[in-house]
Amino acid sequence: MASILSLEQETNPWLAAEARFDEAAEKLQLDDGMRKVLKSPAREITVNIPVQLDDGRLEVFTGYRVQHSIARGPGKGGIRFSPDVTIDEVRALASWMTWKCAVVNIPFGGAKGGVICEPNLLSDGELERITRRYTAEIIEFLGPERDVPAPDVNTNERTMAWIMDTYSMHVRHTTTAVVTGKPLSLGGSRGRPEATGRGCMLVTLEALKRLRMDPQSTRVVIQGFGNVGGMAARLMQNMGFKIIAIIEYDVAVVNQNGLDIPSLMAHRKETGSVRDFPGSENMDRLEALFLDCEVLLPAATEAVIHSGNVDRLRCKILCEGANGPTTSVADAILADKGIFVIPDILANAGGVTVSYFEWVQDRQGFFWNEDLVNERLKEIMVDSFSAVVAYADRHRVNNRTAAYMVALDRVASAIRLRGIYA
Ligand code: GLU
């Protein structure tokens, strides 16, 4: 299969999403009509947003919001700001949100947004104007019952506060439940910032139990040190894992005895990079992916594991913190190598799960303490992990296919029960 696809085709996220979908749909023996419905995004919105830059020039930015499915509830999914955003990427990410919400069985469909821009080169004011105008352009498709955005790559609590405010100004009353991942003081949920990393930690613990491995002798390599990778690193270290390498966009740092994560965070804050962290060695960021370890946690971007490098992986467990870090061509090789994969739509579902809790709390106007959030998150992650792994055993498929089969089946059954409105 590797030979018929160029690396560019292989790493196209929408092709990856389709390949996984097709395999699961085939195994579920879904009919052609249902396949078409499940595969086609319900709505794709493109907006060109004029924004005045600080120097007075006018610039036009292109943004997307794709609502892949709203069969099980409102659209749900993040908004990313990046120069690499494409409609294919947003479409794939939106479909992954549909499957992710279905795997953990929370009452949402799937959506995703993106704006093509380079946030590092924009001022706070410019980012705010982009965010507000983008929100205004897609406003009729947003709402607590319609589509609920959240943070993603290069967006954060502050971005969500701007979206909440813009939406609220338009509808003339404060509507906190229109976005999740907000600041705590604006209807955010306790535990949301850590939720994706915590979910990764929880499912990794379950995988270790299943493989009869001990957290105390578990070496972890993490790619990405942001909201997902950074939080997962901190929480995993607290559980006794040894984080032997952190890979960032510029360099990797390695210490076989384990990196101290809070000190590494402080070092990065001070110097702007993880490079030259005392007691560690700098390493080429691409090479560090192939370090011998028990757990590899890619928590950065898509398609970092592909047919060109999957052979070199030396982990026992691959916990996919990022969305789509592995291409579909690499899947078969992972299976041959006997690597236990915790697929993205399960592994990183902790974030959207606590987003669901945030939405529930906002709508009730009644807020939970952190222990309750974490307890409920744990219950959902552990149950979903067990359900996927049991399904994989029962149907003799790999974990990823099992997760997709569970998800597709849930969404298909919602569509069947609702019927097609004509
Ligand atoms: N952007 C996150 C994800 O990819 C969170 C989405 C959400 O909370 O809605 O899962």
PDB file of N, CA and C in Angstrom, residues 2 16 69 131 137 152 176 198 247 256 291 298 304 319 367 392 406:
ATOM      1  N   ALA A   2       2.018   1.181   0.739  1.00  0.00           N
ATOM      2  CA  ALA A   2       2.880   2.350   0.851  1.00  0.00           C
ATOM      3  C   ALA A   2       3.353   2.828  -0.515  1.00  0.00           C
ATOM      4  N   ALA A  16      -6.473  10.107   5.306  1.00  0.00           N
ATOM      5  CA  ALA A  16      -6.282   9.230   6.471  1.00  0.00           C
ATOM      6  C   ALA A  16      -7.623   8.951   7.136  1.00  0.00           C
ATOM      7  N   SER A  69     -20.982  16.323  11.645  1.00  0.00           N
ATOM      8  CA  SER A  69     -22.250  15.639  11.957  1.00  0.00           C
ATOM      9  C   SER A  69     -22.920  16.319  13.141  1.00  0.00           C
ATOM     10  N   THR A 131     -10.408  36.980  15.697  1.00  0.00           N
ATOM     11  CA  THR A 131     -11.322  36.064  16.402  1.00  0.00           C
ATOM     12  C   THR A 131     -12.758  36.581  16.366  1.00  0.00           C
ATOM     13  N   GLU A 137     -18.823  36.156  11.483  1.00  0.00           N
ATOM     14  CA  GLU A 137     -19.144  35.633  10.141  1.00  0.00           C
ATOM     15  C   GLU A 137     -19.833  34.270  10.188  1.00  0.00           C
ATOM     16  N   ASP A 152      -7.989  24.865  20.373  1.00  0.00           N
ATOM     17  CA  ASP A 152      -7.208  23.850  19.670  1.00  0.00           C
ATOM     18  C   ASP A 152      -5.819  24.469  19.467  1.00  0.00           C
ATOM     19  N   THR A 176     -22.773  31.731  28.122  1.00  0.00           N
ATOM     20  CA  THR A 176     -21.467  31.086  28.373  1.00  0.00           C
ATOM     21  C   THR A 176     -21.349  29.744  27.648  1.00  0.00           C
ATOM     22  N   ARG A 198      -4.736  14.664  31.182  1.00  0.00           N
ATOM     23  CA  ARG A 198      -5.181  13.714  32.209  1.00  0.00           C
ATOM     24  C   ARG A 198      -5.791  12.474  31.550  1.00  0.00           C
ATOM     25  N   ILE A 247      10.027  16.328  23.162  1.00  0.00           N
ATOM     26  CA  ILE A 247      10.388  16.778  21.815  1.00  0.00           C
ATOM     27  C   ILE A 247       9.583  18.030  21.506  1.00  0.00           C
ATOM     28  N   GLN A 256      17.862   9.993  30.561  1.00  0.00           N
ATOM     29  CA  GLN A 256      17.400   8.606  30.767  1.00  0.00           C
ATOM     30  C   GLN A 256      16.923   8.367  32.199  1.00  0.00           C
ATOM     31  N   LEU A 291      13.604   6.833  20.208  1.00  0.00           N
ATOM     32  CA  LEU A 291      14.261   6.376  21.440  1.00  0.00           C
ATOM     33  C   LEU A 291      13.547   5.130  21.955  1.00  0.00           C
ATOM     34  N   PRO A 298       2.748  11.090  21.050  1.00  0.00           N
ATOM     35  CA  PRO A 298       2.797  12.240  20.148  1.00  0.00           C
ATOM     36  C   PRO A 298       1.651  13.183  20.520  1.00  0.00           C
ATOM     37  N   VAL A 304       2.829  12.617  11.941  1.00  0.00           N
ATOM     38  CA  VAL A 304       4.254  12.583  12.296  1.00  0.00           C
ATOM     39  C   VAL A 304       4.802  11.155  12.237  1.00  0.00           C
ATOM     40  N   CYS A 319       0.422   6.184  22.541  1.00  0.00           N
ATOM     41  CA  CYS A 319      -0.774   6.875  23.043  1.00  0.00           C
ATOM     42  C   CYS A 319      -0.906   8.166  22.241  1.00  0.00           C
ATOM     43  N   PHE A 367     -21.803  24.810  39.407  1.00  0.00           N
ATOM     44  CA  PHE A 367     -20.436  24.393  39.086  1.00  0.00           C
ATOM     45  C   PHE A 367     -19.902  23.325  40.045  1.00  0.00           C
ATOM     46  N   ALA A 392     -12.315  -4.825  20.425  1.00  0.00           N
ATOM     47  CA  ALA A 392     -11.196  -5.268  19.574  1.00  0.00           C
ATOM     48  C   ALA A 392     -10.972  -6.768  19.756  1.00  0.00           C
ATOM     49  N   VAL A 406     -17.081   1.211  17.034  1.00  0.00           N
ATOM     50  CA  VAL A 406     -17.985   1.610  18.125  1.00  0.00           C
ATOM     51  C   VAL A 406     -18.616   2.958  17.769  1.00  0.00           C
TER      52      VAL A 406
END
